[in-house]
Each structure stands twice: as structure tokens, then as C-alpha cells.
mmCIF file of C-alpha atoms and ligand atoms in Angstrom:
data_model
loop_
_atom_site.group_PDB
_atom_site.id
_atom_site.type_symbol
_atom_site.label_atom_id
_atom_site.label_comp_id
_atom_site.label_asym_id
_atom_site.label_seq_id
_atom_site.Cartn_x
_atom_site.Cartn_y
_atom_site.Cartn_z
ATOM 1 C CA MET A 1 58.316 77.414 117.044
ATOM 2 C CA ARG A 2 56.905 75.360 119.919
ATOM 3 C CA VAL A 3 53.561 73.617 119.526
ATOM 4 C CA SER A 4 52.349 75.458 122.605
ATOM 5 C CA SER A 5 53.440 78.808 124.024
ATOM 6 C CA SER A 6 51.716 81.900 125.370
ATOM 7 C CA GLY A 7 52.799 84.024 122.394
ATOM 8 C CA ASN A 8 51.081 81.592 120.019
ATOM 9 C CA MET A 9 47.466 82.447 119.179
ATOM 10 C CA LEU A 10 46.701 78.761 118.708
ATOM 11 C CA SER A 11 47.448 78.212 122.396
ATOM 12 C CA HIS A 12 44.508 80.505 123.162
ATOM 13 C CA VAL A 13 41.871 78.579 121.260
ATOM 14 C CA GLY A 14 40.973 76.609 124.380
ATOM 15 C CA HIS A 15 40.611 73.300 122.559
ATOM 16 C CA THR A 16 42.544 71.075 120.185
ATOM 17 C CA ILE A 17 42.529 71.780 116.462
ATOM 18 C CA LEU A 18 43.927 68.614 114.904
ATOM 19 C CA GLY A 19 47.208 69.215 113.099
ATOM 20 C CA MET A 20 47.259 72.889 114.051
ATOM 21 C CA ASN A 21 47.882 73.141 117.778
ATOM 22 C CA SER A 22 48.648 69.430 117.832
ATOM 23 C CA VAL A 23 51.315 67.588 115.845
ATOM 24 C CA GLN A 24 50.357 65.706 112.700
ATOM 25 C CA LEU A 25 52.352 63.022 110.907
ATOM 26 C CA TYR A 26 52.426 62.739 107.112
ATOM 27 C CA MET A 27 53.747 59.532 105.503
ATOM 28 C CA LYS A 28 54.648 59.843 101.837
ATOM 29 C CA VAL A 29 55.818 57.575 99.041
ATOM 30 C CA PRO A 30 58.066 58.943 96.251
ATOM 31 C CA GLY A 31 56.102 61.369 94.078
ATOM 32 C CA SER A 32 53.416 62.098 96.703
ATOM 33 C CA ARG A 33 52.217 65.631 96.291
ATOM 34 C CA THR A 34 50.729 68.162 98.677
ATOM 35 C CA PRO A 35 48.873 70.535 96.340
ATOM 36 C CA GLY A 36 49.221 74.308 96.565
ATOM 37 C CA HIS A 37 47.718 76.078 99.554
ATOM 38 C CA GLN A 38 48.126 78.627 102.300
ATOM 39 C CA GLU A 39 47.744 77.341 105.857
ATOM 40 C CA ASN A 40 44.385 77.613 107.633
ATOM 41 C CA ASN A 41 43.722 81.321 108.281
ATOM 42 C CA ASN A 42 47.215 82.117 106.992
ATOM 43 C CA PHE A 43 48.944 80.791 110.079
ATOM 44 C CA CYS A 44 52.649 79.906 110.069
ATOM 45 C CA SER A 45 53.715 76.295 110.009
ATOM 46 C CA VAL A 46 56.656 74.233 111.130
ATOM 47 C CA ASN A 47 57.512 71.100 109.148
ATOM 48 C CA ILE A 48 60.267 68.615 109.978
ATOM 49 C CA ASN A 49 61.308 65.861 107.591
ATOM 50 C CA ILE A 50 62.148 62.798 109.656
ATOM 51 C CA GLY A 51 63.311 60.883 106.601
ATOM 52 C CA PRO A 52 64.547 58.696 105.139
ATOM 53 C CA GLY A 53 63.955 60.492 101.789
ATOM 54 C CA ASP A 54 63.954 64.111 100.627
ATOM 55 C CA CYS A 55 61.070 66.517 100.020
ATOM 56 C CA GLU A 56 60.993 69.229 97.379
ATOM 57 C CA TRP A 57 59.321 72.516 98.260
ATOM 58 C CA PHE A 58 57.942 75.362 96.154
ATOM 59 C CA CYS A 59 57.032 78.574 97.983
ATOM 60 C CA VAL A 60 55.646 81.950 96.962
ATOM 61 C CA HIS A 61 55.318 85.046 99.143
ATOM 62 C CA GLU A 62 51.867 85.980 100.434
ATOM 63 C CA ASP A 63 51.898 89.117 98.237
ATOM 64 C CA TYR A 64 51.200 86.925 95.218
ATOM 65 C CA TRP A 65 48.338 84.765 96.502
ATOM 66 C CA GLU A 66 45.736 86.664 94.504
ATOM 67 C CA ALA A 67 47.721 86.241 91.293
ATOM 68 C CA ILE A 68 47.855 82.498 91.943
ATOM 69 C CA SER A 69 44.179 82.507 92.878
ATOM 70 C CA ASN A 70 43.496 84.098 89.471
ATOM 71 C CA PHE A 71 45.404 81.278 87.749
ATOM 72 C CA CYS A 72 43.172 78.806 89.598
ATOM 73 C CA GLU A 73 40.061 80.667 88.524
ATOM 74 C CA LYS A 74 41.259 80.655 84.908
ATOM 75 C CA HIS A 75 41.556 76.879 85.120
ATOM 76 C CA GLY A 76 38.199 76.454 86.852
ATOM 77 C CA VAL A 77 39.712 75.239 90.123
ATOM 78 C CA ASP A 78 38.681 76.670 93.480
ATOM 79 C CA TYR A 79 41.702 78.303 95.096
ATOM 80 C CA LEU A 80 40.635 77.660 98.704
ATOM 81 C CA THR A 81 39.199 74.170 98.465
ATOM 82 C CA GLY A 82 40.433 72.771 95.153
ATOM 83 C CA SER A 83 43.511 70.720 94.360
ATOM 84 C CA TRP A 84 46.043 72.526 92.147
ATOM 85 C CA TRP A 85 49.713 72.362 91.180
ATOM 86 C CA PRO A 86 51.091 75.551 89.610
ATOM 87 C CA VAL A 87 52.876 75.471 86.251
ATOM 88 C CA LEU A 88 56.235 77.085 87.030
ATOM 89 C CA GLU A 89 56.449 78.688 83.579
ATOM 90 C CA ASP A 90 53.153 80.503 84.252
ATOM 91 C CA LEU A 91 54.547 81.925 87.478
ATOM 92 C CA TYR A 92 57.846 82.980 85.898
ATOM 93 C CA SER A 93 56.112 84.734 83.021
ATOM 94 C CA ALA A 94 53.881 86.559 85.530
ATOM 95 C CA ASN A 95 57.022 87.694 87.404
ATOM 96 C CA ILE A 96 56.087 85.736 90.507
ATOM 97 C CA PRO A 97 59.236 84.723 92.399
ATOM 98 C CA VAL A 98 59.292 81.089 93.487
ATOM 99 C CA TYR A 99 61.514 79.623 96.202
ATOM 100 C CA ARG A 100 62.371 76.037 95.289
ATOM 101 C CA PHE A 101 64.437 73.881 97.633
ATOM 102 C CA ILE A 102 65.086 70.388 98.951
ATOM 103 C CA GLN A 103 64.240 69.475 102.541
ATOM 104 C CA ARG A 104 66.575 66.687 103.653
ATOM 105 C CA PRO A 105 65.908 64.442 106.658
ATOM 106 C CA GLY A 106 66.337 66.515 109.817
ATOM 107 C CA ASP A 107 65.670 69.801 108.008
ATOM 108 C CA LEU A 108 63.004 72.061 109.444
ATOM 109 C CA VAL A 109 60.937 74.239 107.112
ATOM 110 C CA TRP A 110 59.312 77.356 108.543
ATOM 111 C CA ILE A 111 56.388 78.582 106.447
ATOM 112 C CA ASN A 112 55.725 82.214 107.242
ATOM 113 C CA ALA A 113 52.219 83.661 107.557
ATOM 114 C CA GLY A 114 50.339 83.468 104.270
ATOM 115 C CA THR A 115 53.106 81.818 102.224
ATOM 116 C CA VAL A 116 51.652 79.847 99.310
ATOM 117 C CA HIS A 117 53.392 76.467 99.030
ATOM 118 C CA TRP A 118 53.245 73.051 97.394
ATOM 119 C CA VAL A 119 55.413 70.055 98.146
ATOM 120 C CA GLN A 120 56.409 66.751 96.610
ATOM 121 C CA ALA A 121 58.178 63.782 98.123
ATOM 122 C CA VAL A 122 61.351 62.858 96.218
ATOM 123 C CA GLY A 123 61.946 59.706 98.239
ATOM 124 C CA TRP A 124 60.055 57.897 100.962
ATOM 125 C CA CYS A 125 59.503 60.352 103.750
ATOM 126 C CA ASN A 126 57.753 60.994 106.988
ATOM 127 C CA ASN A 127 57.070 64.550 108.046
ATOM 128 C CA ILE A 128 55.718 66.010 111.237
ATOM 129 C CA ALA A 129 54.054 69.402 111.146
ATOM 130 C CA TRP A 130 52.049 71.845 113.209
ATOM 131 C CA ASN A 131 50.952 75.459 112.996
ATOM 132 C CA VAL A 132 51.883 78.489 115.042
ATOM 133 C CA GLY A 133 50.394 81.968 115.208
ATOM 134 C CA PRO A 134 52.959 84.409 116.573
ATOM 135 C CA LEU A 135 51.181 87.499 117.866
ATOM 136 C CA SER A 136 52.619 89.981 115.389
ATOM 137 C CA GLY A 137 50.666 92.590 113.487
ATOM 138 C CA TYR A 138 51.459 90.832 110.214
ATOM 139 C CA GLN A 139 50.184 87.440 111.409
ATOM 140 C CA TYR A 140 47.073 88.815 113.075
ATOM 141 C CA GLN A 141 46.133 90.912 110.061
ATOM 142 C CA LEU A 142 46.582 88.047 107.598
ATOM 143 C CA ALA A 143 44.635 85.680 109.860
ATOM 144 C CA LEU A 144 41.748 88.120 110.121
ATOM 145 C CA GLU A 145 41.801 88.914 106.395
ATOM 146 C CA ARG A 146 41.506 85.214 105.592
ATOM 147 C CA PHE A 147 38.782 84.842 108.227
ATOM 148 C CA GLU A 148 36.771 87.467 106.339
ATOM 149 C CA TRP A 149 37.605 86.083 102.893
ATOM 150 C CA ASN A 150 36.524 82.625 104.063
ATOM 151 C CA GLU A 151 33.207 84.121 105.148
ATOM 152 C CA VAL A 152 32.716 85.642 101.688
ATOM 153 C CA LYS A 153 33.619 82.324 100.058
ATOM 154 C CA LYS A 154 31.532 80.305 102.549
ATOM 155 C CA VAL A 155 34.587 78.334 103.619
ATOM 156 C CA LYS A 156 35.039 77.402 107.257
ATOM 157 C CA SER A 157 37.752 79.258 109.183
ATOM 158 C CA ILE A 158 39.447 76.472 111.094
ATOM 159 C CA VAL A 159 40.740 79.064 113.551
ATOM 160 C CA PRO A 160 37.781 80.786 115.268
ATOM 161 C CA MET A 161 39.321 84.263 115.184
ATOM 162 C CA ILE A 162 36.652 86.091 117.204
ATOM 163 C CA HIS A 163 36.838 83.541 120.000
ATOM 164 C CA VAL A 164 40.656 83.648 119.886
ATOM 165 C CA SER A 165 40.751 87.460 119.882
ATOM 166 C CA TRP A 166 38.617 87.639 123.041
ATOM 167 C CA ASN A 167 40.733 84.960 124.720
ATOM 168 C CA VAL A 168 43.933 86.809 123.832
ATOM 169 C CA ALA A 169 42.492 90.084 125.175
ATOM 170 C CA ARG A 170 41.515 88.354 128.421
ATOM 171 C CA THR A 171 44.836 86.630 129.042
ATOM 172 C CA LEU A 172 47.721 88.380 127.291
ATOM 173 C CA LYS A 173 49.590 91.621 127.556
ATOM 174 C CA ILE A 174 50.163 92.979 124.055
ATOM 175 C CA THR A 175 53.125 95.297 123.606
ATOM 176 C CA ASP A 176 53.057 95.740 119.829
ATOM 177 C CA PRO A 177 50.880 98.781 118.968
ATOM 178 C CA ASP A 178 49.778 97.477 115.541
ATOM 179 C CA THR A 179 48.678 94.106 116.888
ATOM 180 C CA TYR A 180 46.970 95.799 119.808
ATOM 181 C CA LYS A 181 45.006 98.201 117.588
ATOM 182 C CA MET A 182 43.809 95.418 115.303
ATOM 183 C CA ILE A 183 42.685 93.177 118.171
ATOM 184 C CA LYS A 184 40.939 96.077 119.888
ATOM 185 C CA HIS A 185 39.158 96.918 116.628
ATOM 186 C CA CYS A 186 38.077 93.316 116.152
ATOM 187 C CA LEU A 187 36.649 93.237 119.702
ATOM 188 C CA LEU A 188 34.787 96.487 119.075
ATOM 189 C CA GLN A 189 33.219 95.117 115.879
ATOM 190 C CA SER A 190 32.289 91.938 117.699
ATOM 191 C CA MET A 191 30.630 93.856 120.564
ATOM 192 C CA LYS A 192 28.816 96.138 118.136
ATOM 193 C CA HIS A 193 27.460 93.146 116.241
ATOM 194 C CA ILE A 194 26.297 91.496 119.466
ATOM 195 C CA GLN A 195 24.672 94.665 120.809
ATOM 196 C CA ILE A 196 22.742 95.366 117.593
ATOM 197 C CA LEU A 197 21.617 91.756 117.375
ATOM 198 C CA ARG A 198 20.593 91.762 121.040
ATOM 199 C CA ASP A 199 18.570 94.968 120.696
ATOM 200 C CA GLN A 200 16.792 93.524 117.653
ATOM 201 C CA LEU A 201 15.888 90.333 119.480
ATOM 202 C CA VAL A 202 14.681 92.180 122.567
ATOM 203 C CA ALA A 203 12.595 94.604 120.460
ATOM 204 C CA GLN A 204 11.052 91.607 118.786
ATOM 205 C CA GLY A 205 10.215 90.113 122.167
ATOM 206 C CA LYS A 206 12.519 87.135 121.674
ATOM 207 C CA LYS A 207 13.793 85.601 124.872
ATOM 208 C CA ILE A 208 17.574 85.340 125.273
ATOM 209 C CA SER A 209 18.726 82.641 127.674
ATOM 210 C CA TYR A 210 22.040 83.139 129.403
ATOM 211 C CA GLN A 211 24.158 80.018 129.464
ATOM 212 C CA SER A 212 27.701 80.549 130.641
ATOM 213 C CA ARG A 213 30.504 78.665 128.894
ATOM 214 C CA VAL A 214 32.021 75.615 130.537
ATOM 215 C CA LYS A 215 35.674 74.593 130.616
ATOM 216 C CA ASP A 216 37.071 73.354 127.268
ATOM 217 C CA GLU A 217 33.855 74.240 125.465
ATOM 218 C CA PRO A 218 34.697 74.576 121.763
ATOM 219 C CA ALA A 219 33.980 77.577 119.543
ATOM 220 C CA TYR A 220 30.795 77.277 117.495
ATOM 221 C CA TYR A 221 30.168 77.370 113.785
ATOM 222 C CA CYS A 222 26.933 77.727 111.850
ATOM 223 C CA ASN A 223 25.633 74.347 110.741
ATOM 224 C CA GLU A 224 24.647 75.763 107.332
ATOM 225 C CA CYS A 225 27.243 78.353 106.303
ATOM 226 C CA ASP A 226 30.218 77.429 108.554
ATOM 227 C CA LEU A 227 30.517 80.970 109.902
ATOM 228 C CA GLU A 228 31.919 81.258 113.413
ATOM 229 C CA VAL A 229 29.041 81.958 115.802
ATOM 230 C CA PHE A 230 30.218 83.867 118.855
ATOM 231 C CA ASP A 231 28.246 84.580 122.045
ATOM 232 C CA LEU A 232 24.694 84.593 120.643
ATOM 233 C CA LEU A 233 23.893 81.078 119.462
ATOM 234 C CA PHE A 234 20.736 80.273 117.517
ATOM 235 C CA VAL A 235 19.961 76.725 118.525
ATOM 236 C CA THR A 236 17.428 74.252 117.186
ATOM 237 C CA CYS A 237 16.633 70.807 118.444
ATOM 238 C CA GLU A 238 16.887 68.391 115.537
ATOM 239 C CA ASN A 239 15.786 65.270 117.334
ATOM 240 C CA SER A 240 13.745 65.807 120.465
ATOM 241 C CA SER A 241 14.279 62.323 121.863
ATOM 242 C CA ARG A 242 18.037 62.153 121.262
ATOM 243 C CA LYS A 243 18.582 65.790 122.191
ATOM 244 C CA THR A 244 20.679 66.752 119.195
ATOM 245 C CA TYR A 245 21.208 70.491 119.293
ATOM 246 C CA VAL A 246 22.321 72.367 116.221
ATOM 247 C CA VAL A 247 23.866 75.852 116.192
ATOM 248 C CA HIS A 248 23.107 78.367 113.440
ATOM 249 C CA CYS A 249 24.098 81.949 112.697
ATOM 250 C CA GLU A 250 21.310 84.538 112.771
ATOM 251 C CA ASP A 251 20.881 84.640 108.977
ATOM 252 C CA CYS A 252 20.619 80.890 108.584
ATOM 253 C CA ALA A 253 18.311 80.604 111.609
ATOM 254 C CA ARG A 254 15.983 83.218 110.104
ATOM 255 C CA GLN A 255 16.087 81.470 106.749
ATOM 256 C CA ARG A 256 14.611 78.402 108.429
ATOM 257 C CA SER A 257 12.262 80.324 110.652
ATOM 258 C CA PRO A 258 11.837 84.083 110.014
ATOM 259 C CA ASN A 259 10.324 84.741 113.448
ATOM 260 C CA LEU A 260 12.698 82.341 115.169
ATOM 261 C CA THR A 261 9.907 80.089 116.373
ATOM 262 C CA ASN A 262 11.425 76.845 117.644
ATOM 263 C CA VAL A 263 14.812 78.544 117.783
ATOM 264 C CA VAL A 264 16.376 79.064 121.209
ATOM 265 C CA VAL A 265 18.766 81.994 121.530
ATOM 266 C CA LEU A 266 21.591 81.323 123.958
ATOM 267 C CA GLU A 267 23.955 83.986 125.215
ATOM 268 C CA GLN A 268 27.341 82.772 126.420
ATOM 269 C CA TYR A 269 28.735 86.004 127.858
ATOM 270 C CA ARG A 270 27.142 88.906 129.694
ATOM 271 C CA ILE A 271 27.516 92.088 127.685
ATOM 272 C CA GLU A 272 29.010 93.706 130.837
ATOM 273 C CA GLU A 273 31.599 90.944 130.881
ATOM 274 C CA LEU A 274 32.612 91.681 127.281
ATOM 275 C CA MET A 275 32.619 95.421 127.947
ATOM 276 C CA SER A 276 34.886 94.995 130.932
ATOM 277 C CA THR A 277 37.277 92.772 128.941
ATOM 278 C CA TYR A 278 37.283 95.379 126.193
ATOM 279 C CA ASP A 279 37.940 98.244 128.623
ATOM 280 C CA SER A 280 40.699 96.427 130.509
ATOM 281 C CA PHE A 281 42.488 95.430 127.318
ATOM 282 C CA SER A 282 45.167 98.061 126.949
ATOM 283 C CA LEU A 283 48.540 98.363 125.283
ATOM 284 C CA ALA A 284 51.172 97.031 127.660
ATOM 285 C CA ALA A 285 54.554 98.674 128.054
ATOM 286 C CA ALA A 286 57.332 96.674 126.418
ATOM 287 C CA SER A 287 59.606 95.187 129.059
ATOM 288 C CA ARG A 288 63.232 96.147 128.603
HETATM 289 ZN ZN1 ZN B 301 24.894 80.540 108.804
#
């Protein structure tokens, strides 16, 4: 439950994500509502009411998020980015179980991976909250599923899952076979994508400039579609005098410039480096 620990994926991001791997304070007046949502990339969250008033919580298991998403669609509200407050009768008649409870001052609420929840302040209250990503198969799978769904929906994944997966593979020993298999698969897909892209660029005669990452360098996202851009960055210079560099994904870069003229391609890792990380990442024996 700690903000930072080695078993927490968010401690392997390498930089601060406000309110996720850092603590955020929420100050609420009676009746203040936090509309329905799942946490960013389906991560778990810890929420402590520091009073003086109570908070009322409504929670639904992850299994039912699509059913709730369908309710949103029916009402013309975007599930991921819109603001919505479920009608309890709708949920009951759809046989969706709802956990409803009061969080008194001093009470800690643990929101498990993917739990849909909405909250209202009964009295005046201050809450502190942060996210955690325990390295279990369930958490990793849900995080990756939401990463992919966000890509489909063109919504930014606040947790850069590819970057995190490589960092985890580099630094942690994974003992759970399911988690291990999923991470290994994600790394393989990532390497495949990079290799195909690289070959294409080389065949096209496009120069790739190696630029190693520096300490605390953040993960990158496409300026246009918010997709995480890992390793091969398509960079344009928006203002030559002020040196404003903008990162794009391949698709968006080609949309602007089909032959990538005036686009610099930067490579942040050597392919050998990624291959060696991939090869050395093996299932660790559980310590007894
Ligand atoms: Zn893009």
C-alpha cells in the first residue's frame, strides 16, 4: 500500500506521475461528487479520509465495466473521458452488484485493479490518495488491456506501459509465472514493432540517430494521438529559433510528411540492448 516500493509498477516509471506515484489531496464540501471511473490504466488506489466529515462510496467489480460503459453510451456520455453518475436502479435491474459504504475519518479505502467507483462527500472532508500497481498477473493484464483500449479510443494512457514493462524486466525478479509470461510477451511485441519499423526506415534510406536516454527522462507520447512512443521517436522542430521539439508516433509523423522530410528519427536504445534485456529476463524461483 506504500506510495513507493519495488513491487509497485508505478515505482518503475522513472518519473513522477502527479497523484499516481505521488500523493494528492482532495478537499470536498458536502455533496461534492467524484463521477464514475476506473483508475488510470486500471491501477489500484489507496484513499484515506482525513476528515472531519464522511464520504459515501459506490463500487462495482471490474467484470461489469463494459455493462456500465454501455449505459454511458446509451446516454451519449463518453465512458473514459465523460462525467457520469450511475442510476442505482439501472444497475440493480441489470444484475450488477454494487458495494455501497461510508468512509469515516481515518478509514482507508483500497480500490482493487479495475474497480469502477464513484464517490460523494456527505460532510466536509479532506482525502489523500495515490495509486499502486502490485505486480500480479491480474493487475498487469488489466493495465495492459486498458493501455490497448485507450489506444483504440485515442485516450492517453497516463501509465506508459511499454516503458514500465522494460524497466520492470531490467530491474525486477518476477516469480509469478502468469505475470512473467505477459511481460515477456509485451516485450516481444515491442521489439517486433521496433525491428519492423527500423527495417522499413533503413530500406527507405532514412537516417536513424542514436540518442541514449538520460537520467529521469520521461516517457514520450505522440503529440497528435497521445499514443506512447517508445524507443523510436519521430521528432519535428516546431520553432527553429526557440528549439521546441515535438515527438510524434510513426503514423502521425507520416500524416504530416509521408517521406518523413523534416522529421528526425531518434533511437533511444540499441536493439542489442533490448535483445539482451529480453534474453536475460527470466522467471525467478520463488524464495521460500
Ligand atoms: Zn500519433
